[in-house]
Coordinates of C-alpha atoms in Angstrom, one line a residue:
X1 CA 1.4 -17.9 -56.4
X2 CA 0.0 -14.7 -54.6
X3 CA 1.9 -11.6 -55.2
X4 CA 3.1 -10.0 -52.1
X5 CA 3.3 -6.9 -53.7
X6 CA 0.8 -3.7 -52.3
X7 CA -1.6 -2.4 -54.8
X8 CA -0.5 1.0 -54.2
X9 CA 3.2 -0.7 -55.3
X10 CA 2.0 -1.8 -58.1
X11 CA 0.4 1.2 -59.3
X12 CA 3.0 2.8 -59.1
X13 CA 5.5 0.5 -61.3
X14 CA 2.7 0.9 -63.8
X15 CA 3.1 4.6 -63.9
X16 CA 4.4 6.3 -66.8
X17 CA 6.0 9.7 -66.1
X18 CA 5.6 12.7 -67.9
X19 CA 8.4 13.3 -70.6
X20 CA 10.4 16.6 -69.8
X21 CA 14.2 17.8 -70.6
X22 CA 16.0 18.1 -67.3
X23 CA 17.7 21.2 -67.3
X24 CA 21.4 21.4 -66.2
X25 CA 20.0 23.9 -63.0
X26 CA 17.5 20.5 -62.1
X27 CA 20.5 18.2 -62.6
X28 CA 22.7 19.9 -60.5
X29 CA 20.3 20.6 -57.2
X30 CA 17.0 18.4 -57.3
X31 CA 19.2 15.1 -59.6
X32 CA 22.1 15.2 -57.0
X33 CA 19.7 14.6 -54.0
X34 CA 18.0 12.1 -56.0
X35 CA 21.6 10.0 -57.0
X36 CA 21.9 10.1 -53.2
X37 CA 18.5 8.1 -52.9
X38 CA 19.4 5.6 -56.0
X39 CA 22.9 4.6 -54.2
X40 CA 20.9 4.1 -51.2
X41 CA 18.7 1.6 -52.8
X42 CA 21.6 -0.5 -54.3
X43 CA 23.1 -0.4 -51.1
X44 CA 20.3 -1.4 -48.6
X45 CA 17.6 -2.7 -51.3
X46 CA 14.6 -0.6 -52.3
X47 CA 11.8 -1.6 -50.1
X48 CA 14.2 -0.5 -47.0
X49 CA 15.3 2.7 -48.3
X50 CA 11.4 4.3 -48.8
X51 CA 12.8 7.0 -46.3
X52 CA 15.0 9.1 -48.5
X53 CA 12.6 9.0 -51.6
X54 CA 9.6 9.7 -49.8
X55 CA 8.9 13.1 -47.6
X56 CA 5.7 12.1 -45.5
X57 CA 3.0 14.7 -44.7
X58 CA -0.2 13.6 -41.9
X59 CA -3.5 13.3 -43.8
X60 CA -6.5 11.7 -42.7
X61 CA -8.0 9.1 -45.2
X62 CA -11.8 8.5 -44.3
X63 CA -12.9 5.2 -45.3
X64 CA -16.4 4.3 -45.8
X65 CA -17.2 1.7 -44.2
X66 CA -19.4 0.8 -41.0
X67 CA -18.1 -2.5 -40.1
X68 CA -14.5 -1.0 -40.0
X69 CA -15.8 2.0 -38.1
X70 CA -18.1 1.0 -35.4
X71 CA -16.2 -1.9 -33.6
X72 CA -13.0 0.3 -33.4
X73 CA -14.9 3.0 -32.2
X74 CA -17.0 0.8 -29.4
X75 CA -13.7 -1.0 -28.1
X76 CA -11.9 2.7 -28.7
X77 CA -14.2 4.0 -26.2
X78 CA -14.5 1.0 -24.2
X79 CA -10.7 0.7 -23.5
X80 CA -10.5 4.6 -23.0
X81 CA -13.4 4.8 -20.2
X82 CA -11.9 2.1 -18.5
X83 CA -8.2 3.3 -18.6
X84 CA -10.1 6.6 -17.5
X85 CA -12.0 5.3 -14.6
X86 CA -8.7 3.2 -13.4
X87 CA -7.2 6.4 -13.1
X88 CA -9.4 8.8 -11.4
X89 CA -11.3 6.6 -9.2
X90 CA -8.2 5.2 -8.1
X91 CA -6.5 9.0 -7.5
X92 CA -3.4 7.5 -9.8
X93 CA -3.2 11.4 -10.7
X94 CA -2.0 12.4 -7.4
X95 CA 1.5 11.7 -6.6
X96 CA 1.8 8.7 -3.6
X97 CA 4.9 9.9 -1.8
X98 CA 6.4 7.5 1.1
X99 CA 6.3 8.2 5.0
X100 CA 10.1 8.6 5.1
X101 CA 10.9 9.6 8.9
X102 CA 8.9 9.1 11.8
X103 CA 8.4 9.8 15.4
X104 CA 6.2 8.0 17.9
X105 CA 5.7 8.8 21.8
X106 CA 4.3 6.0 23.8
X107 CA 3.3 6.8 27.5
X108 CA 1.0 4.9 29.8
X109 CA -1.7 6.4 32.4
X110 CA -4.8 5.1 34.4
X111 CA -8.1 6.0 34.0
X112 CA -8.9 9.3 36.2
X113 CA -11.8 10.8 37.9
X114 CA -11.0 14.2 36.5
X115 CA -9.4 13.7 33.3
X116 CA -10.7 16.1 31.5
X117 CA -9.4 18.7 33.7
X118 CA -6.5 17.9 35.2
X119 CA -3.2 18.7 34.1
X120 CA -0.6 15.9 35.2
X121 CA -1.1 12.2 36.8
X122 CA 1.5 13.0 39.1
X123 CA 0.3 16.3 40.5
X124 CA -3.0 17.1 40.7
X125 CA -5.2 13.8 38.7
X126 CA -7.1 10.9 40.7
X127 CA -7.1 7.9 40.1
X128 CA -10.1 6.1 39.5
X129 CA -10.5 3.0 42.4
X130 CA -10.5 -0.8 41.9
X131 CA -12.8 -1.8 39.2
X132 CA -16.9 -1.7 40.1
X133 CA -17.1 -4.9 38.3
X134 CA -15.3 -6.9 40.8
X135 CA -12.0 -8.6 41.3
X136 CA -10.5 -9.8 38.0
X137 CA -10.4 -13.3 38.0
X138 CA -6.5 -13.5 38.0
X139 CA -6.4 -11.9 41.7
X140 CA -9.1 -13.9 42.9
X141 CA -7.6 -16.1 46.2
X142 CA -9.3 -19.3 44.7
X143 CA -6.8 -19.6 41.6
X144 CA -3.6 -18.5 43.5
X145 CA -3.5 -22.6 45.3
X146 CA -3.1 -24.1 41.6
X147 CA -1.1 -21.4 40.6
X148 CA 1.0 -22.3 43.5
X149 CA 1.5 -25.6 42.7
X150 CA 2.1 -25.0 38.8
X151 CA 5.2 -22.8 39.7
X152 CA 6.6 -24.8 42.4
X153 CA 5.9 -28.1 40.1
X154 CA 7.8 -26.2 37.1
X155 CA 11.1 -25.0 38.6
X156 CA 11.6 -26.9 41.5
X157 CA 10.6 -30.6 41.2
X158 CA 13.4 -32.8 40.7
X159 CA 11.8 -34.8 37.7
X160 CA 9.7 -33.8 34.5
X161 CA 8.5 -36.7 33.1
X162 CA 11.7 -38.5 31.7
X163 CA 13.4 -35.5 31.6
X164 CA 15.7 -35.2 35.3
X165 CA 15.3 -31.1 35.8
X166 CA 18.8 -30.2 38.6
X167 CA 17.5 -27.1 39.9
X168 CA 20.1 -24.3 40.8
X169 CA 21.1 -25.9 44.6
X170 CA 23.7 -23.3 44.3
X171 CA 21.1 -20.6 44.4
X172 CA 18.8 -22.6 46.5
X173 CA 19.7 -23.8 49.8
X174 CA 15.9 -25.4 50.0
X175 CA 12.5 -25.6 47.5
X176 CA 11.1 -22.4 48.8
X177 CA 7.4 -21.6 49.3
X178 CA 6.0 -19.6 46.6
X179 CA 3.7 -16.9 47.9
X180 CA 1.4 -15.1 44.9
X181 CA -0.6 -11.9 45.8
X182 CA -2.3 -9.5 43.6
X183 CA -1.1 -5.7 44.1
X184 CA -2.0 -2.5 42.5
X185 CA 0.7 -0.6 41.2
X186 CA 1.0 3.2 39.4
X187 CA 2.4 3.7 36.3
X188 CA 6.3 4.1 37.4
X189 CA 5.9 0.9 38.7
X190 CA 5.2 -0.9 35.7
X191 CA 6.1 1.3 32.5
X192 CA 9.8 -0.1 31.9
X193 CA 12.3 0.7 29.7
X194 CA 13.0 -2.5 27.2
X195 CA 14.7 -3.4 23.8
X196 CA 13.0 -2.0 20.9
X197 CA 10.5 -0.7 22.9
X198 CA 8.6 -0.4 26.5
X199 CA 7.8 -3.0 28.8
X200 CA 4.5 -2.8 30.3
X201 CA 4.5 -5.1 33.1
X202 CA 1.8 -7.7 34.2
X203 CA 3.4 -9.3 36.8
X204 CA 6.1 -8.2 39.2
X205 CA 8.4 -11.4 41.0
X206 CA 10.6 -10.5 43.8
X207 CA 13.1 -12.8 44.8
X208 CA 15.8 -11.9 48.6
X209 CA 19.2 -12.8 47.6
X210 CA 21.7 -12.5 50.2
X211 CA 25.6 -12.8 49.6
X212 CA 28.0 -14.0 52.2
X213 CA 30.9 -12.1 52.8
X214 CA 33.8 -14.6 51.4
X215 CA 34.7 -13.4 48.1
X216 CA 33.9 -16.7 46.0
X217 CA 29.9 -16.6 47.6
X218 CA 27.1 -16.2 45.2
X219 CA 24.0 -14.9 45.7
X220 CA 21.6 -17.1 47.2
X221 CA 17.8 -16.8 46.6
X222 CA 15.4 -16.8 49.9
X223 CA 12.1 -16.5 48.9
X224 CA 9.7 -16.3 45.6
X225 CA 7.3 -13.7 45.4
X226 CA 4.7 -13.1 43.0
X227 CA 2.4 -10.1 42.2
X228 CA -0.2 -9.4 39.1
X229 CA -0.3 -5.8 38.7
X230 CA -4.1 -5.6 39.7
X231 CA -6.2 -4.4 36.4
X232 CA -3.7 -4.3 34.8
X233 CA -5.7 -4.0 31.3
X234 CA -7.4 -1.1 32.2
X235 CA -4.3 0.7 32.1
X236 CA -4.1 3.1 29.0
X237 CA -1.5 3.4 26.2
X238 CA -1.1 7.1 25.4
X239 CA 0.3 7.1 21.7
X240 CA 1.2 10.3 19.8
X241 CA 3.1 10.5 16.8
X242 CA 4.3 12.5 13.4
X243 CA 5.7 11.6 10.2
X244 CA 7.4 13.4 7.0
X245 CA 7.6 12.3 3.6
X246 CA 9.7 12.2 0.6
X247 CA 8.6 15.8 -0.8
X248 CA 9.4 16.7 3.2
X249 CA 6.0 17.5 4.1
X250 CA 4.6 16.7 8.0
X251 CA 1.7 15.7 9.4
X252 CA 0.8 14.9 13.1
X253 CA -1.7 12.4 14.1
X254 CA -4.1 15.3 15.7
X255 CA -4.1 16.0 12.0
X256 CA -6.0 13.1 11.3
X257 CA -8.8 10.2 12.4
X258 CA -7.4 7.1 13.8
X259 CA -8.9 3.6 13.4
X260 CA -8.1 0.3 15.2
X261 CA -8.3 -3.0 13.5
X262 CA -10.2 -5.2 16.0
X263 CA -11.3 -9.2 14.6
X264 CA -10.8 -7.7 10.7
X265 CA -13.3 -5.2 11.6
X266 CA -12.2 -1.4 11.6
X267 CA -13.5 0.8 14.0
X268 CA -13.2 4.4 14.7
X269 CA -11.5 6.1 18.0
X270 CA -13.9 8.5 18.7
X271 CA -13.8 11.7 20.6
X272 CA -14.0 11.9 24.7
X273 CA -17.4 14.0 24.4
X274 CA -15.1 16.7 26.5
X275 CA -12.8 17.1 23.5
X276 CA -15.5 16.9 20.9
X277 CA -17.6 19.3 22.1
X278 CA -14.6 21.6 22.1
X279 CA -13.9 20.8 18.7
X280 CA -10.3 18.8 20.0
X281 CA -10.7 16.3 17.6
X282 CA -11.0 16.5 13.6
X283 CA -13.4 14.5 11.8
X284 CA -12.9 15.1 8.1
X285 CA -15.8 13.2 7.3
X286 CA -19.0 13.2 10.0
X287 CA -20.3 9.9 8.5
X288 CA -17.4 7.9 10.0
X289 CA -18.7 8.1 13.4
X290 CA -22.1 6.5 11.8
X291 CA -20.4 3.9 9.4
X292 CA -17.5 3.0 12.1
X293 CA -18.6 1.2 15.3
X294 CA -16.5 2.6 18.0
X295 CA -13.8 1.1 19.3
X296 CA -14.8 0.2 22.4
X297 CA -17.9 -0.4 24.6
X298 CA -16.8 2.2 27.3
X299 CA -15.5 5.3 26.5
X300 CA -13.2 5.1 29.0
X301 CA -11.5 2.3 27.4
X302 CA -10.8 3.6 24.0
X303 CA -10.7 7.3 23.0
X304 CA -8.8 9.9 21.8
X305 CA -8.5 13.8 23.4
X306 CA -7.3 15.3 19.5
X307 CA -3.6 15.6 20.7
X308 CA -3.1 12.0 21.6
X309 CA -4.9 8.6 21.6
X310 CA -5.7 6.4 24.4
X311 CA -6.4 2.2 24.0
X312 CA -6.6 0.6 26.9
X313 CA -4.5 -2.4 27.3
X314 CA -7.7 -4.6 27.4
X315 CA -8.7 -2.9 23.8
X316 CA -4.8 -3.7 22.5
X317 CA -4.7 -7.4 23.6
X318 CA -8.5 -7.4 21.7
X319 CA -7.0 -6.1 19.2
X320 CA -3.9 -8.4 18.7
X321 CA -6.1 -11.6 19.8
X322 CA -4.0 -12.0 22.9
X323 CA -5.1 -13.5 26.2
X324 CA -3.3 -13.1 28.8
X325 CA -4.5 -16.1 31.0
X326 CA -3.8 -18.7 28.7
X327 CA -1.3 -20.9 30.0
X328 CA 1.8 -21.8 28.3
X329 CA 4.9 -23.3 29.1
X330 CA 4.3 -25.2 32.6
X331 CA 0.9 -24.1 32.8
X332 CA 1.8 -20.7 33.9
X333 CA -0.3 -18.3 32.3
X334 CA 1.2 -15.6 29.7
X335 CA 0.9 -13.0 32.1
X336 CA 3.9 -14.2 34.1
X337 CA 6.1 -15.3 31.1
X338 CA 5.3 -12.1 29.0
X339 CA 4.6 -11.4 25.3
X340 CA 5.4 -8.8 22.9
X341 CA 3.1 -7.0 20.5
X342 CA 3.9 -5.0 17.8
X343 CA 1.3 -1.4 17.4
X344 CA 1.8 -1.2 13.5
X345 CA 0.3 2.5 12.5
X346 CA -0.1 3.3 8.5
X347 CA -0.9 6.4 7.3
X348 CA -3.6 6.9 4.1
X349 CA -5.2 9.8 2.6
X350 CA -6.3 8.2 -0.9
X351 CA -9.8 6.4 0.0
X352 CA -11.5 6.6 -3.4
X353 CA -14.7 6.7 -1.1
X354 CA -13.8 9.2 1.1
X355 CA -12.4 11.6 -1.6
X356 CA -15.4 11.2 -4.6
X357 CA -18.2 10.7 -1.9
X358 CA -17.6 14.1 0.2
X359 CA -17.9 17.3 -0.7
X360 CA -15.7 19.1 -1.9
X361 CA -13.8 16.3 -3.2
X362 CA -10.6 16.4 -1.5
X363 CA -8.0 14.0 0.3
X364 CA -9.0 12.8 4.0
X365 CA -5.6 12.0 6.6
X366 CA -6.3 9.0 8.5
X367 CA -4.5 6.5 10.2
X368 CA -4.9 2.9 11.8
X369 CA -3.5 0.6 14.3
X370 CA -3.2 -3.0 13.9
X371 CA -2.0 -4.7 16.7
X372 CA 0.1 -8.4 16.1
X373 CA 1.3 -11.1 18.7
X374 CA 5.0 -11.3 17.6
X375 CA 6.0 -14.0 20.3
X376 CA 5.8 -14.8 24.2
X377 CA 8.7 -14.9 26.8
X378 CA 9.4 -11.0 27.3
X379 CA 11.0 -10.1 30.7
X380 CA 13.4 -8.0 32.3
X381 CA 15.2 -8.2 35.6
X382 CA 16.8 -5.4 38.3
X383 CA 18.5 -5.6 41.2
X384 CA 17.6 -3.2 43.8
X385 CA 20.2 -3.4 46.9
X386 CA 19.4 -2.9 50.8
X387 CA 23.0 -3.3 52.1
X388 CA 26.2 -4.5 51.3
X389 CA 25.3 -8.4 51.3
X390 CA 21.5 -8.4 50.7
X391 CA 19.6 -7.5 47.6
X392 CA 16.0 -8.2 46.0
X393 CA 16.0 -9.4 42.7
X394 CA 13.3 -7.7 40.7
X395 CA 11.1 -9.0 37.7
X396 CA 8.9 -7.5 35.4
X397 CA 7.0 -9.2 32.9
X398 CA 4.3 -8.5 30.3
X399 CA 3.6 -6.6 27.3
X400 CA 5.9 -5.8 25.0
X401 CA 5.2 -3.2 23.1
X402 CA 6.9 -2.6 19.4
X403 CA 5.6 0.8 17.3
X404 CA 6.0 0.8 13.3
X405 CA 4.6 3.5 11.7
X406 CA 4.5 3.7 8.3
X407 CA 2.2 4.5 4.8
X408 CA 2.0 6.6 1.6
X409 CA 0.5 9.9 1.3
X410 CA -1.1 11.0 -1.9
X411 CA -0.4 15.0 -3.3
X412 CA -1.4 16.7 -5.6
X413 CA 2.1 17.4 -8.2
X414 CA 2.0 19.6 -11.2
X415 CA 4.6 17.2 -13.3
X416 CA 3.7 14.0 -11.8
X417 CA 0.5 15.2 -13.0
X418 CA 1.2 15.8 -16.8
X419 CA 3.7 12.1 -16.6
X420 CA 0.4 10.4 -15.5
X421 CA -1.5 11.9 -18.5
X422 CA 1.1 11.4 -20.8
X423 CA 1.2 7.7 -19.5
X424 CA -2.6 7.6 -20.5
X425 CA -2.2 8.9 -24.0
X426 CA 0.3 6.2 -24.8
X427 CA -2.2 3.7 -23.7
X428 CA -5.3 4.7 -25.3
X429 CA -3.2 5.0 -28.5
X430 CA -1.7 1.7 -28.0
X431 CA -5.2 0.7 -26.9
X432 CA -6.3 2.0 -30.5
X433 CA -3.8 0.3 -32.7
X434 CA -4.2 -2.8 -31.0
X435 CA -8.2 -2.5 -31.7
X436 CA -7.6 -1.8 -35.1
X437 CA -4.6 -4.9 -35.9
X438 CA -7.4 -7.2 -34.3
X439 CA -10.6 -6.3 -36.0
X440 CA -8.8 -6.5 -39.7
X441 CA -7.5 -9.7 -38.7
X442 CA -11.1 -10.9 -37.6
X443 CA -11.9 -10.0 -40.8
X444 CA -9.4 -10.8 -42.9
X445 CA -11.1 -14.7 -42.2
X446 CA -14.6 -13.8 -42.9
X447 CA -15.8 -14.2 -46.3
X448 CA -18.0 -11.2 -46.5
X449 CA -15.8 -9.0 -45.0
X450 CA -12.9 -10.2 -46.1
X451 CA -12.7 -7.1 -48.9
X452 CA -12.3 -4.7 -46.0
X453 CA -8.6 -5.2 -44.6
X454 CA -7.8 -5.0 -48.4
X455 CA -9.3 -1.5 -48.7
X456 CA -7.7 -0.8 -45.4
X457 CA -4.1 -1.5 -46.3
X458 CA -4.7 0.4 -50.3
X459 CA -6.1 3.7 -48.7
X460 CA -3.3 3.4 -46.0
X461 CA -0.9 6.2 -47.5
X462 CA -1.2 7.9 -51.1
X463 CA 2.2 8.5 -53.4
X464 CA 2.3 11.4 -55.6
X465 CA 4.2 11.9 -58.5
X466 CA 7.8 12.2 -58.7
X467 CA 8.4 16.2 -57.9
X468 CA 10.2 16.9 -61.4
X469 CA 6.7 15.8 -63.3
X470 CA 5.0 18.2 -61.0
X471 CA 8.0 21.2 -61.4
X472 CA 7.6 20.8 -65.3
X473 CA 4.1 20.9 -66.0
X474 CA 1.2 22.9 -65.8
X475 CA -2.5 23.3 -63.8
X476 CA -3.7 21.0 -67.1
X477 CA -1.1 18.1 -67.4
X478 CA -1.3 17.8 -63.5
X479 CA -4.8 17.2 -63.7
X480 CA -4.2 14.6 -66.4
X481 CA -1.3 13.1 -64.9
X482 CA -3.2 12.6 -61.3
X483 CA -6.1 10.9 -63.2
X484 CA -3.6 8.7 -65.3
X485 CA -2.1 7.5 -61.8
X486 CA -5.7 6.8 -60.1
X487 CA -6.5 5.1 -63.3
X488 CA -3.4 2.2 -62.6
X489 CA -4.4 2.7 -58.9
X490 CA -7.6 1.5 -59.9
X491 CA -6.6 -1.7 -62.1
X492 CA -4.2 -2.9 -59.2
X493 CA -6.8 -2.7 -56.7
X494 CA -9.4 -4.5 -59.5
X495 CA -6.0 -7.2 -60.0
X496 CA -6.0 -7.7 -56.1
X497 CA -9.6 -8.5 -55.7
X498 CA -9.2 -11.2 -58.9
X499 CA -6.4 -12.8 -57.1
X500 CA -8.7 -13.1 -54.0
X501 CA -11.6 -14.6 -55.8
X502 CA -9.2 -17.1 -57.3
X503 CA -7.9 -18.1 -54.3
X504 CA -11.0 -18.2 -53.1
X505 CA -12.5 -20.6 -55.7
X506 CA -11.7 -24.2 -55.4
X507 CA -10.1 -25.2 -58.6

């Protein structure tokens, strides 16, 4: 049977040490600390108690021995460059702090003939006319007929199918005739306060209700009366916003470029050429312009001024793969049943591209809107009263519109900073040992380098002699007594190498 026993162990049980009188001054300093370590072995067993008998010193050992050597180095290096590259390609030494707080201002406006000059929409900016391109095809007099029929069909035919549909006789003396039209209407008209955020109308439906004057009447409905809000998609969200982080620093979006996420392909919100040639707008990098297709065809339709950002409508349905036309329930299309869409903005500065590929290397602010269908069926109602006994019943239905902004923002932090790099030492080192526990057991089951972890494991730590050997003798019976041990330290490591040819040979 094997010994388990080290060969540096069992050089030293075959060490003899140097005869010398203990004197009663030895006995009573250096003896009493060494009683200490003797209990301690009966106690807890030798081979635990190494600790107290041995005071360790660092020392570097050098080997000699290639196939040790270049492996660990290769995979040393290996493991380091990548764990290296992770970390500064990635920015991981720049402290991601979260957007915290927010606010987000959301107005709506119409394209204008002088928008680059004028000051407000209600005072002195014109409206541009109806759209060059002709009549959308939602306001066209040919599609009104079916229309017609699909609403009338939908709330006021007695019978769906199996499915007996009362309608409210209470509210309606007779079916009434349902008269659609197609109006153009300013932004007061349509921007409408709604939960969770505003209500851009597509459609308007007005409905004359008129009360008797007994006390138990209702309000009974007279007439239906349907208008799209002509073009409407060329109206244009205005969208500023701000945000803090953890570490309460700010940053606006004027601060910043902003993308829009249209079919999975980003695309840049350029500069009205007005602002841009102003120098309105901040481009941190010039090569977005040429990497980025813009975000619209028109400018018109998609831009932003440096202080605030401007998508039309058209662009955020694009965007959120909305149509407006499609019909749903009954047939009627989605612009009279309404849908809302939630404008999700995040926040980035920590590109790898943008920070290693421009000079100077620094962190770029940018931030992009994705646009998602969150469901249909979005409306509001209001009353607006004539008299006493007559009213018109008021509803607005379209788009709407939910705002999330959100993102991490990478700084530079002097502690985070030295935390990172301490992170990394611990994981080359542990890189390292690992490396080094794997090639000498690779080895350890290769016959022709099989001698190697054994060399590894002798030359791992030297013992010297016991310090009242070295206290008692001199420069000559040192030298004498240091080659007496290396002499046993040379028969065990002789004695381990026989008990691995014999286990080795087939007997």
């Amino acid at each position: 049977m094997r010994s388990m026993r080290s060969p540096r162990a069992a050089a030293r049980l075959e060490r003899t040490p140097v005869d010398s009188d203990d004197s009663s001054e030895t006995a009573n300093s250096d003896g009493f600390f060494d009683r200490i370590a003797i209990i301690a072995d009966g106690v807890f067993g030798e081979h635990r108690t190494d600790c107290l008998h041995f005071y360790k010193v660092p020392r570097m050992v050098k080997i000699r021995a290639a196939p040790l050597q270049i492996p660990k180095f290769v995979f040393e290096v290996l493991a380091a460059s990548g764990a290296l590259f992770w970390l500064v390609w990635n920015l991981h030494f720049l402290e991601p702090t979260l957007i915290v707080s927010e606010s987000s201002v959301i107005d709506l406006s119409f394209p204008q003939k002088n928008f680059d000059v004028c000051h407000d929409p209600d005072v002195d900016c014109d409206d541009v006319g109806p759209q060059q391109k002709g009549t959308p095809p939602y306001c066209q007099n040919q599609t009104w007929p079916g229309l017609e029929d699909d609403t009338l069909n939908y709330f006021f035919t007695d019978h769906h199918g199996e499915v007996n549909h009362e309608y409210s006789r209470a509210r309606w003396s007779e079916i009434p005739s349902v008269e659609i039209g197609c109006r153009r209407f300013d932004v007061h008209d349509i921007y409408k306060s709604h939960t969770g955020g505003p209500l851009l109308a597509t459609a308007v439906t007005s409905i004359a209700q008129e009360q008797c004057s007994s006390s138990d009447c209702i309000w009974k409905n007279r007439d239906f009366k349907l208008d799209y809000v002509y073009d409407a998609e060329r109206f244009l969200l205005k969208v500023r916003h701000h945000v803090q982080t953890e570490n309460r620093a700010r940053f606006k979006n004027l601060e910043g470029t902003a993308f829009i996420d249209i079919g999975g392909e980003t695309r840049v919100i350029r500069c009205s050429k007005a602002k841009e040639a102003s120098g309105a707008c901040r481009y941190d990098v010039q090569a977005w312009k040429r990497d980025y297709p813009s975000c619209s065809r028109e400018e018109k339709e998609c831009f932003s001024t440096g202080f605030a950002d401007f998508i039309s409508l058209q662009t955020l349905l694009e965007a959120a793969n909305i149509s407006m036309d499609d019909g749903i329930s009954g047939g009627l299309p989605r612009r009279w049943w309404g849908t809302a869409v939630e404008l999700d903005i995040e926040y980035s500065n920590s590109n790898p591209y943008d920070f290693w590929f421009n000079w100077p290397w620094n962190t770029h602010l940018t931030y992009t809107y994705t646009a998602r269908k969150m469901g249909d069926y979005v409306w509001q109602s209001e009353v607006n009263h004539a008299n006493g006994n007559k009213r018109t019943l008021v509803r607005h239905s379209g788009i709407n519109l939910f705002v999330s902004v959100h993102g991490k923002l990478a700084q530079f932090n002097a502690a985070y900073f030295l935390k990172v790099f301490a992170i990394f030492s611990v994981i080359v080192n542990l890189s390292k040992q690992f490396v080094d526990s794997f090639v000498l057991f690779l080895y350890s089951h290769l016959p022709f380098f099989k001698h190697l972890p054994g060399i590894h494991r002798f030359y791992q730590y030297e013992e010297t002699p016991h310090h009242h050997d070295i206290k008692r003798l001199d420069a000559d019976g040192l030298a004498a007594l240091e080659l007496k041990i290396r002499e046993n330290t040379l028969k065990s490591l002789k004695a381990e190498k026989g008990e691995s040819t014999d286990e080795e040979t087939p007997g």
